[in-house]
Amino acid sequence: SARTARAVLESSKASLCRAAAAMNMSQSVRPPPRRSPRLTSLLVCRGTVFRFSFMVAIPNAMLSAGLFTVYPGGSLSFFGESGGILTETIVWSGFTFLLGFLVVFRSSQSYARWWEGCISVHHMHADWYEAAALACTFVSHCGAPAHKVQEFKEVLIRLVSMLHAVALAELETGGETGFGLFANLVHDYELISPEDLDEESVEDVVKSPCKVQLVCQWVQNHIMQYTQAGILTTPAPLLTRVFQELGNGMVQY
């Protein structure tokens, strides 16, 4: 009955994440504001390889400049005035060949892994988008009240937005913990209607060592909450597609 479904819905909300329960359902989902690209992002130290490259290149450059200044003729005293190692081209030819081979090999491997990471991130985005789109499509054709359908969609979209943003933030930091939700990051990861998230839930995400796993579990709990309440009445064989896409996105992450 409607009374029983309402009771199940209220009881299941207590076990759902506080982020979903505390959201303002009267507001529609608002897209994040557009921001112009910043040229200063090209000069940042976080998220780039320049910092580590300079740590290796600058000391070696200083050492080379010092040797050239002290021994301008290219000979060291303990090797004799002529025929020193600094004037032998065979040694330097072999060294430069080996160094070039290592640089090219490592660069090609790094480039291949970079492309593999980019493809995985795009797959992750596509899988989570597909999961959210399928869930919204299913609930729209279940014959539930319009306000319950809108409530389900708004909470789901906000949670998926947080899931994707937190995943990108953790990928940028290499899985480091202890940072704010999106603090001290090179890129801005915007949320849909972030003001509808209560502070306690945001604090839970910030303090959690497994932020992506936590938000993903919130998404699954949210779907099962409305399924048990009789609002999302899609047959199980079709509904499992949503969980499969969520799982595929986690695998890519």
mmCIF file of C-alpha atoms in Angstrom:
data_model
loop_
_atom_site.group_PDB
_atom_site.id
_atom_site.type_symbol
_atom_site.label_atom_id
_atom_site.label_comp_id
_atom_site.label_asym_id
_atom_site.label_seq_id
_atom_site.Cartn_x
_atom_site.Cartn_y
_atom_site.Cartn_z
ATOM 1 C CA SER A 1 0.000 0.000 0.000
ATOM 2 C CA ALA A 2 0.992 3.635 -0.231
ATOM 3 C CA ARG A 3 1.337 3.882 3.558
ATOM 4 C CA THR A 4 3.648 0.879 3.669
ATOM 5 C CA ALA A 5 5.762 2.196 0.826
ATOM 6 C CA ARG A 6 6.023 5.543 2.596
ATOM 7 C CA ALA A 7 7.142 3.858 5.805
ATOM 8 C CA VAL A 8 9.762 1.812 3.983
ATOM 9 C CA LEU A 9 11.013 4.929 2.253
ATOM 10 C CA GLU A 10 11.387 6.862 5.512
ATOM 11 C CA SER A 11 13.149 4.007 7.293
ATOM 12 C CA SER A 12 15.561 3.394 4.454
ATOM 13 C CA LYS A 13 16.474 7.077 4.335
ATOM 14 C CA ALA A 14 17.996 6.732 7.800
ATOM 15 C CA SER A 15 20.478 4.160 6.529
ATOM 16 C CA LEU A 16 21.249 6.075 3.352
ATOM 17 C CA CYS A 17 24.147 8.483 3.265
ATOM 18 C CA ARG A 18 23.482 11.787 4.953
ATOM 19 C CA ALA A 19 24.522 13.568 1.785
ATOM 20 C CA ALA A 20 21.508 12.277 -0.094
ATOM 21 C CA ALA A 21 19.148 12.700 2.857
ATOM 22 C CA ALA A 22 20.129 16.303 3.545
ATOM 23 C CA MET A 23 19.850 17.576 -0.024
ATOM 24 C CA ASN A 24 17.257 20.191 -0.836
ATOM 25 C CA MET A 25 14.812 18.346 -3.081
ATOM 26 C CA SER A 26 12.786 21.433 -3.862
ATOM 27 C CA GLN A 27 15.571 22.830 -5.985
ATOM 28 C CA SER A 28 16.205 21.631 -9.479
ATOM 29 C CA VAL A 29 19.566 20.349 -10.565
ATOM 30 C CA ARG A 30 21.677 23.287 -11.618
ATOM 31 C CA PRO A 31 24.657 22.867 -13.926
ATOM 32 C CA PRO A 32 27.978 24.234 -12.678
ATOM 33 C CA PRO A 33 28.975 27.680 -13.964
ATOM 34 C CA ARG A 34 31.305 27.832 -16.898
ATOM 35 C CA ARG A 35 34.809 29.088 -16.281
ATOM 36 C CA SER A 36 37.257 30.476 -18.756
ATOM 37 C CA PRO A 37 40.518 28.553 -19.101
ATOM 38 C CA ARG A 38 43.389 29.955 -17.078
ATOM 39 C CA LEU A 39 46.747 30.479 -18.734
ATOM 40 C CA THR A 40 48.385 30.345 -15.316
ATOM 41 C CA SER A 41 47.677 26.606 -15.192
ATOM 42 C CA LEU A 42 50.628 26.163 -17.569
ATOM 43 C CA LEU A 43 53.007 27.502 -14.923
ATOM 44 C CA VAL A 44 51.883 25.495 -11.898
ATOM 45 C CA CYS A 45 54.198 23.055 -10.139
ATOM 46 C CA ARG A 46 51.564 20.613 -8.872
ATOM 47 C CA GLY A 47 50.371 18.066 -11.364
ATOM 48 C CA THR A 48 53.336 18.525 -13.732
ATOM 49 C CA VAL A 49 56.646 16.745 -14.270
ATOM 50 C CA PHE A 50 58.699 19.944 -14.414
ATOM 51 C CA ARG A 51 59.357 19.966 -10.686
ATOM 52 C CA PHE A 52 60.900 16.487 -10.720
ATOM 53 C CA SER A 53 62.712 17.157 -13.998
ATOM 54 C CA PHE A 54 64.339 20.285 -12.615
ATOM 55 C CA MET A 55 65.437 18.403 -9.491
ATOM 56 C CA VAL A 56 67.524 16.124 -11.734
ATOM 57 C CA ALA A 57 68.514 18.543 -14.493
ATOM 58 C CA ILE A 58 69.645 21.570 -12.486
ATOM 59 C CA PRO A 59 72.266 19.795 -10.285
ATOM 60 C CA ASN A 60 73.724 18.025 -13.322
ATOM 61 C CA ALA A 61 73.820 21.253 -15.301
ATOM 62 C CA MET A 62 75.632 22.991 -12.445
ATOM 63 C CA LEU A 63 78.128 20.108 -12.196
ATOM 64 C CA SER A 64 78.791 20.222 -15.945
ATOM 65 C CA ALA A 65 79.279 23.977 -15.878
ATOM 66 C CA GLY A 66 81.694 23.624 -12.960
ATOM 67 C CA LEU A 67 83.782 20.972 -14.726
ATOM 68 C CA PHE A 68 83.924 23.054 -17.897
ATOM 69 C CA THR A 69 85.031 26.084 -15.897
ATOM 70 C CA VAL A 70 87.724 24.253 -13.907
ATOM 71 C CA TYR A 71 88.991 22.213 -16.855
ATOM 72 C CA PRO A 72 88.378 24.325 -19.970
ATOM 73 C CA GLY A 73 90.834 22.285 -22.010
ATOM 74 C CA GLY A 74 88.916 19.073 -21.445
ATOM 75 C CA SER A 75 91.727 17.259 -19.608
ATOM 76 C CA LEU A 76 91.956 16.269 -15.984
ATOM 77 C CA SER A 77 95.350 16.404 -14.281
ATOM 78 C CA PHE A 78 95.345 12.789 -13.128
ATOM 79 C CA PHE A 79 94.672 11.620 -16.704
ATOM 80 C CA GLY A 80 97.528 13.590 -18.169
ATOM 81 C CA GLU A 81 97.577 16.746 -20.189
ATOM 82 C CA SER A 82 96.543 15.015 -23.390
ATOM 83 C CA GLY A 83 94.355 12.093 -24.169
ATOM 84 C CA GLY A 84 92.170 12.697 -21.127
ATOM 85 C CA ILE A 85 88.804 11.092 -20.817
ATOM 86 C CA LEU A 86 87.056 14.391 -21.397
ATOM 87 C CA THR A 87 88.622 14.656 -24.848
ATOM 88 C CA GLU A 88 87.954 11.080 -25.961
ATOM 89 C CA THR A 89 84.965 11.035 -28.301
ATOM 90 C CA ILE A 90 84.474 7.253 -28.158
ATOM 91 C CA VAL A 91 83.479 7.330 -24.512
ATOM 92 C CA TRP A 92 81.043 10.156 -24.994
ATOM 93 C CA SER A 93 79.596 8.590 -28.149
ATOM 94 C CA GLY A 94 78.815 5.399 -26.267
ATOM 95 C CA PHE A 95 77.439 7.327 -23.332
ATOM 96 C CA THR A 96 75.187 9.525 -25.461
ATOM 97 C CA PHE A 97 73.952 6.502 -27.424
ATOM 98 C CA LEU A 98 73.007 4.665 -24.231
ATOM 99 C CA LEU A 99 71.430 7.772 -22.742
ATOM 100 C CA GLY A 100 69.454 8.447 -25.915
ATOM 101 C CA PHE A 101 68.221 4.863 -26.042
ATOM 102 C CA LEU A 102 67.054 5.010 -22.439
ATOM 103 C CA VAL A 103 65.347 8.369 -22.930
ATOM 104 C CA VAL A 104 63.531 7.238 -26.088
ATOM 105 C CA PHE A 105 62.527 3.902 -24.563
ATOM 106 C CA ARG A 106 61.246 5.399 -21.327
ATOM 107 C CA SER A 107 59.494 8.215 -23.164
ATOM 108 C CA SER A 108 57.690 5.796 -25.454
ATOM 109 C CA GLN A 109 56.619 3.661 -22.492
ATOM 110 C CA SER A 110 55.466 6.712 -20.565
ATOM 111 C CA TYR A 111 53.542 7.983 -23.575
ATOM 112 C CA ALA A 112 51.821 4.616 -24.019
ATOM 113 C CA ARG A 113 50.859 4.481 -20.347
ATOM 114 C CA TRP A 114 49.626 8.071 -20.502
ATOM 115 C CA TRP A 115 47.297 7.234 -23.364
ATOM 116 C CA GLU A 116 46.132 4.119 -21.526
ATOM 117 C CA GLY A 117 45.284 6.269 -18.504
ATOM 118 C CA CYS A 118 43.391 8.787 -20.648
ATOM 119 C CA ILE A 119 41.355 6.026 -22.262
ATOM 120 C CA SER A 120 40.532 4.536 -18.860
ATOM 121 C CA VAL A 121 39.363 7.918 -17.551
ATOM 122 C CA HIS A 122 37.077 8.377 -20.556
ATOM 123 C CA HIS A 123 35.716 4.858 -20.109
ATOM 124 C CA MET A 124 35.097 5.615 -16.429
ATOM 125 C CA HIS A 125 33.178 8.759 -17.335
ATOM 126 C CA ALA A 126 31.142 6.951 -19.999
ATOM 127 C CA ASP A 127 30.282 4.012 -17.709
ATOM 128 C CA TRP A 128 29.070 6.218 -14.861
ATOM 129 C CA TYR A 129 27.128 8.427 -17.252
ATOM 130 C CA GLU A 130 25.477 5.355 -18.743
ATOM 131 C CA ALA A 131 24.556 4.076 -15.273
ATOM 132 C CA ALA A 132 22.948 7.395 -14.314
ATOM 133 C CA ALA A 133 21.169 7.716 -17.667
ATOM 134 C CA LEU A 134 19.749 4.191 -17.435
ATOM 135 C CA ALA A 135 18.536 4.714 -13.874
ATOM 136 C CA CYS A 136 16.816 7.974 -14.827
ATOM 137 C CA THR A 137 15.223 6.311 -17.851
ATOM 138 C CA PHE A 138 13.970 3.353 -15.829
ATOM 139 C CA VAL A 139 12.408 5.461 -13.074
ATOM 140 C CA SER A 140 10.680 7.702 -15.622
ATOM 141 C CA HIS A 141 8.649 4.737 -16.930
ATOM 142 C CA CYS A 142 7.757 3.061 -13.645
ATOM 143 C CA GLY A 143 4.508 4.972 -13.090
ATOM 144 C CA ALA A 144 5.699 6.507 -9.811
ATOM 145 C CA PRO A 145 4.509 9.954 -8.664
ATOM 146 C CA ALA A 146 6.196 12.786 -10.497
ATOM 147 C CA HIS A 147 7.672 14.370 -7.377
ATOM 148 C CA LYS A 148 9.234 11.043 -6.325
ATOM 149 C CA VAL A 149 10.716 10.569 -9.779
ATOM 150 C CA GLN A 150 12.180 14.088 -9.676
ATOM 151 C CA GLU A 151 13.519 13.473 -6.180
ATOM 152 C CA PHE A 152 15.237 10.266 -7.279
ATOM 153 C CA LYS A 153 16.832 11.916 -10.307
ATOM 154 C CA GLU A 154 18.114 14.956 -8.419
ATOM 155 C CA VAL A 155 19.767 12.915 -5.681
ATOM 156 C CA LEU A 156 21.238 10.426 -8.165
ATOM 157 C CA ILE A 157 22.695 13.098 -10.442
ATOM 158 C CA ARG A 158 24.260 14.954 -7.527
ATOM 159 C CA LEU A 159 25.805 11.774 -6.160
ATOM 160 C CA VAL A 160 27.186 10.732 -9.559
ATOM 161 C CA SER A 161 28.580 14.244 -9.998
ATOM 162 C CA MET A 162 30.383 13.919 -6.671
ATOM 163 C CA LEU A 163 31.558 10.409 -7.570
ATOM 164 C CA HIS A 164 33.191 11.555 -10.798
ATOM 165 C CA ALA A 165 34.723 14.682 -9.257
ATOM 166 C CA VAL A 166 36.203 12.805 -6.295
ATOM 167 C CA ALA A 167 37.622 10.135 -8.615
ATOM 168 C CA LEU A 168 39.387 12.747 -10.762
ATOM 169 C CA ALA A 169 40.710 14.521 -7.664
ATOM 170 C CA GLU A 170 42.188 11.304 -6.282
ATOM 171 C CA LEU A 171 43.718 10.454 -9.646
ATOM 172 C CA GLU A 172 45.386 13.856 -9.705
ATOM 173 C CA THR A 173 46.854 13.447 -6.219
ATOM 174 C CA GLY A 174 47.877 9.828 -6.762
ATOM 175 C CA GLY A 175 45.552 8.527 -4.069
ATOM 176 C CA GLU A 176 46.930 10.780 -1.329
ATOM 177 C CA THR A 177 44.567 11.449 1.549
ATOM 178 C CA GLY A 178 44.242 14.317 3.947
ATOM 179 C CA PHE A 179 43.251 17.019 1.444
ATOM 180 C CA GLY A 180 39.952 18.818 1.409
ATOM 181 C CA LEU A 181 37.170 17.774 -0.898
ATOM 182 C CA PHE A 182 38.786 19.687 -3.787
ATOM 183 C CA ALA A 183 41.377 21.811 -2.003
ATOM 184 C CA ASN A 184 44.935 22.457 -3.185
ATOM 185 C CA LEU A 185 44.337 20.868 -6.581
ATOM 186 C CA VAL A 186 45.573 22.122 -9.923
ATOM 187 C CA HIS A 187 42.244 21.642 -11.682
ATOM 188 C CA ASP A 188 38.781 22.646 -10.534
ATOM 189 C CA TYR A 189 36.328 19.778 -10.159
ATOM 190 C CA GLU A 190 32.904 21.334 -9.972
ATOM 191 C CA LEU A 191 29.891 19.679 -8.393
ATOM 192 C CA ILE A 192 26.267 19.973 -9.420
ATOM 193 C CA SER A 193 24.430 21.915 -6.696
ATOM 194 C CA PRO A 194 27.179 21.581 -4.061
ATOM 195 C CA GLU A 195 25.289 23.899 -1.701
ATOM 196 C CA ASP A 196 22.687 21.156 -1.212
ATOM 197 C CA LEU A 197 25.254 18.917 0.500
ATOM 198 C CA ASP A 198 25.297 19.145 4.283
ATOM 199 C CA GLU A 199 28.615 19.867 5.976
ATOM 200 C CA GLU A 200 28.620 16.614 7.930
ATOM 201 C CA SER A 201 28.404 14.501 4.788
ATOM 202 C CA VAL A 202 31.127 16.500 3.048
ATOM 203 C CA GLU A 203 33.292 16.029 6.126
ATOM 204 C CA ASP A 204 32.705 12.268 5.931
ATOM 205 C CA VAL A 205 33.975 12.254 2.352
ATOM 206 C CA VAL A 206 36.991 14.398 3.212
ATOM 207 C CA LYS A 207 38.034 12.183 6.133
ATOM 208 C CA SER A 208 37.407 8.893 4.357
ATOM 209 C CA PRO A 209 40.525 7.130 3.013
ATOM 210 C CA CYS A 210 38.349 5.559 0.281
ATOM 211 C CA LYS A 211 36.370 8.495 -1.040
ATOM 212 C CA VAL A 212 35.438 7.012 -4.403
ATOM 213 C CA GLN A 213 34.331 3.712 -2.893
ATOM 214 C CA LEU A 214 32.262 5.541 -0.284
ATOM 215 C CA VAL A 215 30.361 7.698 -2.779
ATOM 216 C CA CYS A 216 29.855 4.722 -5.091
ATOM 217 C CA GLN A 217 28.285 2.833 -2.201
ATOM 218 C CA TRP A 218 26.011 5.819 -1.577
ATOM 219 C CA VAL A 219 24.846 5.644 -5.199
ATOM 220 C CA GLN A 220 24.061 1.941 -4.917
ATOM 221 C CA ASN A 221 22.225 2.461 -1.613
ATOM 222 C CA HIS A 222 20.190 5.249 -3.171
ATOM 223 C CA ILE A 223 19.065 3.033 -6.058
ATOM 224 C CA MET A 224 18.173 0.145 -3.762
ATOM 225 C CA GLN A 225 16.298 2.502 -1.430
ATOM 226 C CA TYR A 226 13.869 3.508 -4.154
ATOM 227 C CA THR A 227 13.672 -0.045 -5.451
ATOM 228 C CA GLN A 228 12.593 -1.380 -2.060
ATOM 229 C CA ALA A 229 10.127 1.491 -1.688
ATOM 230 C CA GLY A 230 8.360 0.409 -4.882
ATOM 231 C CA ILE A 231 9.226 3.557 -6.816
ATOM 232 C CA LEU A 232 11.873 2.056 -9.074
ATOM 233 C CA THR A 233 9.982 -1.038 -10.237
ATOM 234 C CA THR A 234 12.166 -1.955 -13.205
ATOM 235 C CA PRO A 235 12.625 -5.747 -13.552
ATOM 236 C CA ALA A 236 15.806 -7.030 -11.936
ATOM 237 C CA PRO A 237 17.429 -8.279 -15.186
ATOM 238 C CA LEU A 238 17.220 -4.732 -16.578
ATOM 239 C CA LEU A 239 18.113 -2.946 -13.352
ATOM 240 C CA THR A 240 21.307 -4.969 -12.978
ATOM 241 C CA ARG A 241 22.596 -3.117 -16.026
ATOM 242 C CA VAL A 242 22.907 -0.002 -13.865
ATOM 243 C CA PHE A 243 25.044 -1.808 -11.299
ATOM 244 C CA GLN A 244 27.138 -3.355 -14.060
ATOM 245 C CA GLU A 245 27.959 0.070 -15.466
ATOM 246 C CA LEU A 246 28.821 1.351 -12.001
ATOM 247 C CA GLY A 247 31.116 -1.616 -11.513
ATOM 248 C CA ASN A 248 32.742 -1.124 -14.912
ATOM 249 C CA GLY A 249 33.469 2.482 -14.031
ATOM 250 C CA MET A 250 35.098 1.404 -10.773
ATOM 251 C CA VAL A 251 37.250 -1.106 -12.669
ATOM 252 C CA GLN A 252 38.448 1.645 -15.022
ATOM 253 C CA TYR A 253 39.148 3.894 -12.021
#
